[in-house]
PDB file of C-alpha atoms in Angstrom:
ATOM      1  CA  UNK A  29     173.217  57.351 222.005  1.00 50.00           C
ATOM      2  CA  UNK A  30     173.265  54.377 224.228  1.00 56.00           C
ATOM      3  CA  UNK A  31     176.468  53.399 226.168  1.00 58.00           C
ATOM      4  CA  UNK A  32     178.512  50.771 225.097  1.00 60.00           C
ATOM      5  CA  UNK A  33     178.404  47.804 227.002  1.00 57.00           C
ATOM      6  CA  UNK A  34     180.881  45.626 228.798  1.00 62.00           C
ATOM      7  CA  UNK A  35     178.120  42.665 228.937  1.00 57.00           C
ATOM      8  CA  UNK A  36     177.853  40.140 226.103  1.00 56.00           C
ATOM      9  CA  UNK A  37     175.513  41.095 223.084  1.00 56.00           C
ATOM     10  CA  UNK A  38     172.543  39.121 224.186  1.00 61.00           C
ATOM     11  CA  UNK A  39     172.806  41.308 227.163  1.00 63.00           C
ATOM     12  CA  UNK A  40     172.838  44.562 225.628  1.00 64.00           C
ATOM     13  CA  UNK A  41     169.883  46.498 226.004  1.00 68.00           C
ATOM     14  CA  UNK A  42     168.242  47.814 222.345  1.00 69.00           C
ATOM     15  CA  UNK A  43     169.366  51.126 221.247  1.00 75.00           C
ATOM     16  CA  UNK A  44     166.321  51.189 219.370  1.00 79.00           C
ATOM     17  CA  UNK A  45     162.350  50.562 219.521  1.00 86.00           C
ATOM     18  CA  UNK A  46     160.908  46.348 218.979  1.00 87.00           C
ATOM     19  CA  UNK A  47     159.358  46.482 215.581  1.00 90.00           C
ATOM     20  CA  UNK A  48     156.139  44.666 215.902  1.00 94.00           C
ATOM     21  CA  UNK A  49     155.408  42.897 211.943  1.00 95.00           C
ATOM     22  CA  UNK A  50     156.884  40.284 209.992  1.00 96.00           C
ATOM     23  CA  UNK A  51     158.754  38.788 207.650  1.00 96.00           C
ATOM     24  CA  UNK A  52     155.820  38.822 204.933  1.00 97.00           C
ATOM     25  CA  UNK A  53     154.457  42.047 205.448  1.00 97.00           C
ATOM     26  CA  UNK A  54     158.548  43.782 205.118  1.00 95.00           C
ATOM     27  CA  UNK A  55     158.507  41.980 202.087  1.00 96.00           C
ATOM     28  CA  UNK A  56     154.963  42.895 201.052  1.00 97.00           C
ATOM     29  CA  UNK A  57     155.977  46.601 201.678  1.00 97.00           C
ATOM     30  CA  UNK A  58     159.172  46.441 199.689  1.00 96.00           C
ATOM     31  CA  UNK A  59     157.273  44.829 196.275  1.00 97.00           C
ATOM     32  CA  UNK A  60     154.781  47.639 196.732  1.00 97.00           C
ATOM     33  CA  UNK A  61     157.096  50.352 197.699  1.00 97.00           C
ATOM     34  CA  UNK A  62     160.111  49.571 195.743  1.00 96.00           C
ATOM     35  CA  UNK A  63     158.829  46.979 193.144  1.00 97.00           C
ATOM     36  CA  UNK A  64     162.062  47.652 190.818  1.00 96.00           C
ATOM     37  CA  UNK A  65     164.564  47.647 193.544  1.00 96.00           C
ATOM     38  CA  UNK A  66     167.364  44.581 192.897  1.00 95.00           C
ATOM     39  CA  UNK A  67     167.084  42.536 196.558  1.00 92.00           C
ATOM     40  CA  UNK A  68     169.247  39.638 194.787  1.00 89.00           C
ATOM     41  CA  UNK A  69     172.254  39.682 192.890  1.00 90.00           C
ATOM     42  CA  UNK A  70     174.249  36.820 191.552  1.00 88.00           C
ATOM     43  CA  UNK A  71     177.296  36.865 189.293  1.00 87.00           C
ATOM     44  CA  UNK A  72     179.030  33.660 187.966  1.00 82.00           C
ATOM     45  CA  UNK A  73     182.228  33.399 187.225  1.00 83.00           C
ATOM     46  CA  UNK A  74     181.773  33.613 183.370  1.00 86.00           C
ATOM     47  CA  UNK A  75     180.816  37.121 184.380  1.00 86.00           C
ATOM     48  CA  UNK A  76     176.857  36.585 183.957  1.00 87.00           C
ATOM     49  CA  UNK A  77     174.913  38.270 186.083  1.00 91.00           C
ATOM     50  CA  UNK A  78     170.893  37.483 187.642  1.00 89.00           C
ATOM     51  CA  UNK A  79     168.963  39.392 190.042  1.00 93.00           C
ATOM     52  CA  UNK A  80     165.712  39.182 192.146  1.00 95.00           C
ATOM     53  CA  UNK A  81     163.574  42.568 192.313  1.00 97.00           C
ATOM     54  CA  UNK A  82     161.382  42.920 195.478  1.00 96.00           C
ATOM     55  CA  UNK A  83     158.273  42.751 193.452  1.00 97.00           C
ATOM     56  CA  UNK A  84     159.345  39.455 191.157  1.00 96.00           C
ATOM     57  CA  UNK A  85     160.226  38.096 194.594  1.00 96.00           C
ATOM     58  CA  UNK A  86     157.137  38.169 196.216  1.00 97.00           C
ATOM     59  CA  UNK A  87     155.369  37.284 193.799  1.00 96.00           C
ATOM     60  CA  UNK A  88     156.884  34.237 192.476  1.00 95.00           C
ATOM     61  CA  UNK A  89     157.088  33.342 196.488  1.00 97.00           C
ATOM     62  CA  UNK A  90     153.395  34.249 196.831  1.00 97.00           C
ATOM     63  CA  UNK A  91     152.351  31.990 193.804  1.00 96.00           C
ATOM     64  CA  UNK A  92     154.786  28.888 195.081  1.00 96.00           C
ATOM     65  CA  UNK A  93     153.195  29.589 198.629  1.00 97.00           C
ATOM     66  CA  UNK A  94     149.199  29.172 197.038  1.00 97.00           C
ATOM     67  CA  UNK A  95     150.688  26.232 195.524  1.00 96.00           C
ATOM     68  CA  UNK A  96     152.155  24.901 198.681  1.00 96.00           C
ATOM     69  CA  UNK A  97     148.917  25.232 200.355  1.00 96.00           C
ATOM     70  CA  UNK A  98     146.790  23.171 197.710  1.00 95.00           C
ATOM     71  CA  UNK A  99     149.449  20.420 198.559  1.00 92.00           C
ATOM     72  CA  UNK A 100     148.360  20.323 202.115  1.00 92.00           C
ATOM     73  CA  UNK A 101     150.782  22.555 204.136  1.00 95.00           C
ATOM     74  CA  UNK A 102     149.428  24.129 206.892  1.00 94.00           C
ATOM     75  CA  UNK A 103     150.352  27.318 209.374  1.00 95.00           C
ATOM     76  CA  UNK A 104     153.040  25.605 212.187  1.00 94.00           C
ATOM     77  CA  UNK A 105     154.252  23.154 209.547  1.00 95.00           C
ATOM     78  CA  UNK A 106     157.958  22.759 208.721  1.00 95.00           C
ATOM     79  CA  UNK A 107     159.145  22.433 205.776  1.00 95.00           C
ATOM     80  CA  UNK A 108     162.303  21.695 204.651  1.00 92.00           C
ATOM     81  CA  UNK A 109     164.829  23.685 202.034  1.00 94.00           C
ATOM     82  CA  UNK A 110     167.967  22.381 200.652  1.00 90.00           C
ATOM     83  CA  UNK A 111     170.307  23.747 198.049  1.00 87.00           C
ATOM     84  CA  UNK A 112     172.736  26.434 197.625  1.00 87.00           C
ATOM     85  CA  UNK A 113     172.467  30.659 197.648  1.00 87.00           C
ATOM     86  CA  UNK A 114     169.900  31.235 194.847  1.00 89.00           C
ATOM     87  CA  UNK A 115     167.249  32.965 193.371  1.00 91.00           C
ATOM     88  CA  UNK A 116     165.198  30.117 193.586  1.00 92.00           C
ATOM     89  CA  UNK A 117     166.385  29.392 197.545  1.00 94.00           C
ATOM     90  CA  UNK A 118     165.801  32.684 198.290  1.00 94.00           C
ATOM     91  CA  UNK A 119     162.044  32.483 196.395  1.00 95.00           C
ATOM     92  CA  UNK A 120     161.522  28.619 197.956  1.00 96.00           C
ATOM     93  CA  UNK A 121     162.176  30.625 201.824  1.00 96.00           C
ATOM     94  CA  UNK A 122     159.395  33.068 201.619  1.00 97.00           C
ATOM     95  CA  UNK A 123     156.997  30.850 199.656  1.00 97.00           C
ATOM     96  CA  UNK A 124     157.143  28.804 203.174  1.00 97.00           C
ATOM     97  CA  UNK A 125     156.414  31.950 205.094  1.00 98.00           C
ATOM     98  CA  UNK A 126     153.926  33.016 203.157  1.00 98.00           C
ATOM     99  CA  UNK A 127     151.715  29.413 203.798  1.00 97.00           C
ATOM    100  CA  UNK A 128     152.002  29.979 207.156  1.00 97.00           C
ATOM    101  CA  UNK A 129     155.332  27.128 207.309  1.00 97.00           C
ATOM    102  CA  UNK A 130     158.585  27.484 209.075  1.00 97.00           C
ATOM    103  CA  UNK A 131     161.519  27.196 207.669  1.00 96.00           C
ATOM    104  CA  UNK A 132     164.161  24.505 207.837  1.00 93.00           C
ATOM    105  CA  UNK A 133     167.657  24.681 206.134  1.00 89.00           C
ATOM    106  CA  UNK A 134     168.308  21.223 205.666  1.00 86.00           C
ATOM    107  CA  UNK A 135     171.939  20.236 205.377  1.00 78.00           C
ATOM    108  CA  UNK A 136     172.962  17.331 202.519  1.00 71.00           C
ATOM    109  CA  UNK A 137     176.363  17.302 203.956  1.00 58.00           C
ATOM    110  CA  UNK A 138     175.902  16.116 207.340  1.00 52.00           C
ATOM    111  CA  UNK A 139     177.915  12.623 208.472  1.00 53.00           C
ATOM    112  CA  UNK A 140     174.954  10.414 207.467  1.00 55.00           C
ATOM    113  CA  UNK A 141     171.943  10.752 205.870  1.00 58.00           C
ATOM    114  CA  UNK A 142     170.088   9.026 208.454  1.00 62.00           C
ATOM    115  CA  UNK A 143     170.577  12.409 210.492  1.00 68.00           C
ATOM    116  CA  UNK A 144     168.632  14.635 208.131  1.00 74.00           C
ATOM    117  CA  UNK A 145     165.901  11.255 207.999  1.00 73.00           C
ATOM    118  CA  UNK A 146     165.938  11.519 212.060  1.00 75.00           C
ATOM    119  CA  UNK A 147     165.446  14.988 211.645  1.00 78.00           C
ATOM    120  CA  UNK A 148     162.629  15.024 209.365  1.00 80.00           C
ATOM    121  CA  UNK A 149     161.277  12.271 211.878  1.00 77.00           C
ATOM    122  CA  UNK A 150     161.274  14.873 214.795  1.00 77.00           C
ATOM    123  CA  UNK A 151     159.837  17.576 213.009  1.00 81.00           C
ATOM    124  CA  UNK A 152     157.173  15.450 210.876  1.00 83.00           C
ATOM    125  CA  UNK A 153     158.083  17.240 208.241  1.00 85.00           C
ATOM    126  CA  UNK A 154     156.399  16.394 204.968  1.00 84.00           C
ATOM    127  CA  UNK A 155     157.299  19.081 202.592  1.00 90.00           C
ATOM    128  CA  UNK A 156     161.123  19.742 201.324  1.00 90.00           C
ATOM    129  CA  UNK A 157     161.294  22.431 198.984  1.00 94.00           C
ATOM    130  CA  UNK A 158     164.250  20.914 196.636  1.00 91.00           C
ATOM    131  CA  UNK A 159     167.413  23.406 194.036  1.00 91.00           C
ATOM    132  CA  UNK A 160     169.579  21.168 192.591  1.00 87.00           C
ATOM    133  CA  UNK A 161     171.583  24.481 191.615  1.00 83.00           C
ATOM    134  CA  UNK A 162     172.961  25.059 188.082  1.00 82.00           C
ATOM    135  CA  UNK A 163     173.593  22.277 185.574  1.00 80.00           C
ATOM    136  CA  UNK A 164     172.016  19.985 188.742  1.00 79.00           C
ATOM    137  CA  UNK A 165     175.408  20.229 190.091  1.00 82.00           C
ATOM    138  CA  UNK A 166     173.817  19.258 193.702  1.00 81.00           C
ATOM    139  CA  UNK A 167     171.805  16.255 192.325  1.00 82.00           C
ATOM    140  CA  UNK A 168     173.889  13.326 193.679  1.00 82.00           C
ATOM    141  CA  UNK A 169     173.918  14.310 197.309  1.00 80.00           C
ATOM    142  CA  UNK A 170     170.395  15.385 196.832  1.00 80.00           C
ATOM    143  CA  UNK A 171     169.594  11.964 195.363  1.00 80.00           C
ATOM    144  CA  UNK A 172     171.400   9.894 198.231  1.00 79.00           C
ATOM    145  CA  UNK A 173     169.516  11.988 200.473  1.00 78.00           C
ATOM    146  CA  UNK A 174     165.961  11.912 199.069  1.00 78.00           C
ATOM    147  CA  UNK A 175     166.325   8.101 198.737  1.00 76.00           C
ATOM    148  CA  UNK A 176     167.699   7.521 202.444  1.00 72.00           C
ATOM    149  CA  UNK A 177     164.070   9.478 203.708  1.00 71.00           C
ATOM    150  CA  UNK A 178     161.868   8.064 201.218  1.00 60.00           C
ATOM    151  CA  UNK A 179     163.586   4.718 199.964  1.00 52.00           C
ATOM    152  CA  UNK A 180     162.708   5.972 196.664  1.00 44.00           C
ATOM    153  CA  UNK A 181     165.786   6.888 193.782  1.00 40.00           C
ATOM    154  CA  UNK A 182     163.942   8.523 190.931  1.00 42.00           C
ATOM    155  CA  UNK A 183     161.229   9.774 193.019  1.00 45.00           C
ATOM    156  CA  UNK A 184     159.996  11.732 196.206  1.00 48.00           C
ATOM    157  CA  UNK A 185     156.540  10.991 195.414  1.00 47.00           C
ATOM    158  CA  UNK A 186     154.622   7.765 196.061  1.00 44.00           C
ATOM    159  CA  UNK A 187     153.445   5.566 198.956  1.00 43.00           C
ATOM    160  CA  UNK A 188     155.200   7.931 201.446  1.00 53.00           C
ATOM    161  CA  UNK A 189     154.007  10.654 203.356  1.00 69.00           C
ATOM    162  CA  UNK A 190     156.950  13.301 202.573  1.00 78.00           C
ATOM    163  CA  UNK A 191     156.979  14.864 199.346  1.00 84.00           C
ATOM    164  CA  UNK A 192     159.643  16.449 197.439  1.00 86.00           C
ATOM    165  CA  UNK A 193     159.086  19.829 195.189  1.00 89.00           C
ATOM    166  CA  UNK A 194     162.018  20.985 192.875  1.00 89.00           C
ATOM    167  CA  UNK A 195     162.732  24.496 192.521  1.00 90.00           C
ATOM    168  CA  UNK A 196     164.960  23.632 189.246  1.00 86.00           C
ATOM    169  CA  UNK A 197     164.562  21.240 186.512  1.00 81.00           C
ATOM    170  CA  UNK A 198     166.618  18.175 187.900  1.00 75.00           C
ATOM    171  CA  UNK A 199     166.802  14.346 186.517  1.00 72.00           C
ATOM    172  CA  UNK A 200     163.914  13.203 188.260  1.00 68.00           C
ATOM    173  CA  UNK A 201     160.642  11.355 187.655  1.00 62.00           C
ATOM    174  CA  UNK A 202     157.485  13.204 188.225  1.00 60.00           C
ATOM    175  CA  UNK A 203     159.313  16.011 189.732  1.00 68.00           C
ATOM    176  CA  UNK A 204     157.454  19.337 190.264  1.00 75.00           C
ATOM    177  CA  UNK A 205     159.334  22.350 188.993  1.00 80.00           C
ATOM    178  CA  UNK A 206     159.391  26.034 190.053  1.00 83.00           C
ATOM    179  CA  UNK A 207     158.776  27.076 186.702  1.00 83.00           C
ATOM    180  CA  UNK A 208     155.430  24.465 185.848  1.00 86.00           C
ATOM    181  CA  UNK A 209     154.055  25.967 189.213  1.00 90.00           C
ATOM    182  CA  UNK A 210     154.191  29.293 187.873  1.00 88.00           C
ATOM    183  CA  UNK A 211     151.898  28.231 185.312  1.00 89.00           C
ATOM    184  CA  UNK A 212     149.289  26.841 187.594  1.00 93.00           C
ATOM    185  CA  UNK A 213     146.129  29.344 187.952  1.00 94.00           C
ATOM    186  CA  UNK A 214     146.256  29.738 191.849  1.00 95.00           C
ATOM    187  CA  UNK A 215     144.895  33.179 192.318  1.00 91.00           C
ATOM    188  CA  UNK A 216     141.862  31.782 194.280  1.00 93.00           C
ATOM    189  CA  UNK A 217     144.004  30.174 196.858  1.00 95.00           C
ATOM    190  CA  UNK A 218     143.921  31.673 200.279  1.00 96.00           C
ATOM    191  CA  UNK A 219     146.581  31.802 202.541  1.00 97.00           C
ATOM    192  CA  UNK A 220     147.040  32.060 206.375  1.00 96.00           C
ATOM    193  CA  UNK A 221     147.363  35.370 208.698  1.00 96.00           C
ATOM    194  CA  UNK A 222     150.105  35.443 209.953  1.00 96.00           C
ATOM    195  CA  UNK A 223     151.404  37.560 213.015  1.00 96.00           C
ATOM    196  CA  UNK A 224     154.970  38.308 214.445  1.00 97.00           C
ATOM    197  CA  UNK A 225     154.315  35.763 217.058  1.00 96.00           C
ATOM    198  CA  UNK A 226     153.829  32.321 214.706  1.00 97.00           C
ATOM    199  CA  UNK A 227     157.030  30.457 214.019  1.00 96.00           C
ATOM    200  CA  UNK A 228     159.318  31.158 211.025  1.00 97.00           C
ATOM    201  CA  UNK A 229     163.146  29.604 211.251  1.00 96.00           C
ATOM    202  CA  UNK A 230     164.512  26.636 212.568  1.00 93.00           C
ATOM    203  CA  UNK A 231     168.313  26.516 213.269  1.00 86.00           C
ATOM    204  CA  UNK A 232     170.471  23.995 214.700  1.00 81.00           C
ATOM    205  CA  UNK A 233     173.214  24.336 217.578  1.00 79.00           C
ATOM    206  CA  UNK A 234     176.360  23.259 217.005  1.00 75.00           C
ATOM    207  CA  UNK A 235     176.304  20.027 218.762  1.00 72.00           C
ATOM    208  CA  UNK A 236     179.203  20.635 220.732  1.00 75.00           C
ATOM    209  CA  UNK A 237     177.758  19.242 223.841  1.00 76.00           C
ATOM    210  CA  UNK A 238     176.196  16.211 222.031  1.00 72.00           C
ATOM    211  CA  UNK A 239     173.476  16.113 219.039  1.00 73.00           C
ATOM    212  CA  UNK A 240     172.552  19.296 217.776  1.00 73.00           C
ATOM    213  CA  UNK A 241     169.509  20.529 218.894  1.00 80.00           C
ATOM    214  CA  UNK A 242     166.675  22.327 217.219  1.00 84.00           C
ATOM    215  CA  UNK A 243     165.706  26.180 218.096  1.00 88.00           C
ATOM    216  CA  UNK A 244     162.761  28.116 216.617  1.00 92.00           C
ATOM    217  CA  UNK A 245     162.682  31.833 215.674  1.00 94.00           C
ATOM    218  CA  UNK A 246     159.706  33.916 215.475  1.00 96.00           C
ATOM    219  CA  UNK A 247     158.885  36.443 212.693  1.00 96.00           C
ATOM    220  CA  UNK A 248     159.117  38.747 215.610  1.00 95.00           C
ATOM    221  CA  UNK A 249     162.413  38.001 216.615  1.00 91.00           C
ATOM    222  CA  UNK A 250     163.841  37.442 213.308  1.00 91.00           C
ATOM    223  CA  UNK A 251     162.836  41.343 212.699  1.00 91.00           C
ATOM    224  CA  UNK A 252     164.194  42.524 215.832  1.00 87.00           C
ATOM    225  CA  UNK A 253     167.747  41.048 215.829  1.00 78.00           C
ATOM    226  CA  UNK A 254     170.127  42.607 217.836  1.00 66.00           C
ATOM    227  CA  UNK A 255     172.265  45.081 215.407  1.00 57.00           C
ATOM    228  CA  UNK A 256     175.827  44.692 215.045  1.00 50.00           C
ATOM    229  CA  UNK A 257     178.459  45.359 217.053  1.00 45.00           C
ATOM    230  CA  UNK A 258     180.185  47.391 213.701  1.00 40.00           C
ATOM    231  CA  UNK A 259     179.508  50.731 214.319  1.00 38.00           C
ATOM    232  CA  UNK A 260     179.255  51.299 210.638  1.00 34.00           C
ATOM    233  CA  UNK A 261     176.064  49.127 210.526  1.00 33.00           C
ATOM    234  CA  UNK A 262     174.605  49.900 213.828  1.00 35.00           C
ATOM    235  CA  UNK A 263     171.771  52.306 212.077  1.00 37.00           C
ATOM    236  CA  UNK A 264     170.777  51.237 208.626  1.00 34.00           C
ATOM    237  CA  UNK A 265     168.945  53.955 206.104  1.00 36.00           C
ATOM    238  CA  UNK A 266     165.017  53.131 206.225  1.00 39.00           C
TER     239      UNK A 266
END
């Protein structure tokens, strides 16, 4: 067992060996492996309860993905993703994976919306991957936002480059829904190797020394994060 160290985390040297794969293929493993196994759980406060099995998550990710590429998106591309914790969030991230895309959590609460537009600008990002949440409880902000990029209200489609997809049914013309994808036939779709070095997440700094600044992850980092400092999850079960 490795000594503990007096340096800061980033510091520490790995108690155990790099893992070289990614994100897809962990994922791939799991809906093969353990197809049943519950990855997602949400309860509301009525006491309902959804979940996510490894198996329904992959593949409702893989078909969004085939779909993503028909719309143009190709390996290195970001693409954006705003709306709460949800099944359809959680589906949305490793659809953009799985066409080769990296990630971007988009923020609707930010000062201005002419942040998230300069954002998109820097990026050329031309693909947001949209959940308005239950009951479109998220649909003003996401309105006011879509409408700031695009200059469009009812509509992310048109004369502009970025495009818009809806993960949930929302009040919105011509909007593309999760569930109308599903329906598409898509099988003959290829998409993109990827390997652990290709881009996967965007974050943003905190900004504390000025505008917050972009970083990108790799699928390789993102599987070899350094464990936690809580002893009690320093080795978790295979």
């Amino acid at each position: 067992m490795a000594a503990v160290s007096n340096l800061s985390y980033l510091h520490t040297p790995s108690v155990r060996p790099y893992t070289y794969t990614t994100v897809i293929q962990i994922a791939l493993e799991n809906a093969r492996f353990r197809p049943n196994q519950e990855l997602v759980i949400f309860r509301e406060l009525d006491g309902s309860r959804y979940s996510l099995t490894n198996a329904s998550w992959y593949q409702q990710a893989e078909h969004l993905a085939r779909y993503l590429v028909t719309r143009g998106v190709k390996r290195g591309d970001t693409v954006g993703l705003v709306g709460p914790n949800s099944i359809e969030t959680a589906i949305g991230s490793l659809a953009i994976l799985l066409a080769g895309a990296v990630v971007w959590n988009v923020t609707i609460n930010m000062k201005t919306a002419q942040g998230v537009k300069a954002q998109i600008q820097l990026l050329q990002a031309k693909f947001m991957l949209v959940d308005c949440g239950k009951d479109s409880h998220f649909l003003p902000p996401v309105k006011a936002l879509l409408e700031n990029v695009t200059g469009q209200t009812d509509s992310a489609n048109g004369d502009t480059n970025f495009q818009a997809i809806f993960l949930r049914k929302a009040d919105f013309k011509k909007s593309v829904t999760l569930e109308h994808i599903q329906s598409l036939q898509l099988d003959q779709v290829e998409l993109p190797d990827i390997y652990p070095e290709h881009k996967a997440l965007l974050l943003s700094t905190s900004g504390s020394t000025g505008k917050s600044k972009m970083v990108c992850h790799s699928h390789f980092s993102l599987m070899n994060c350094p464990p936690s400092n809580n002893p009690g999850m320093a080795e978790l079960p295979k």
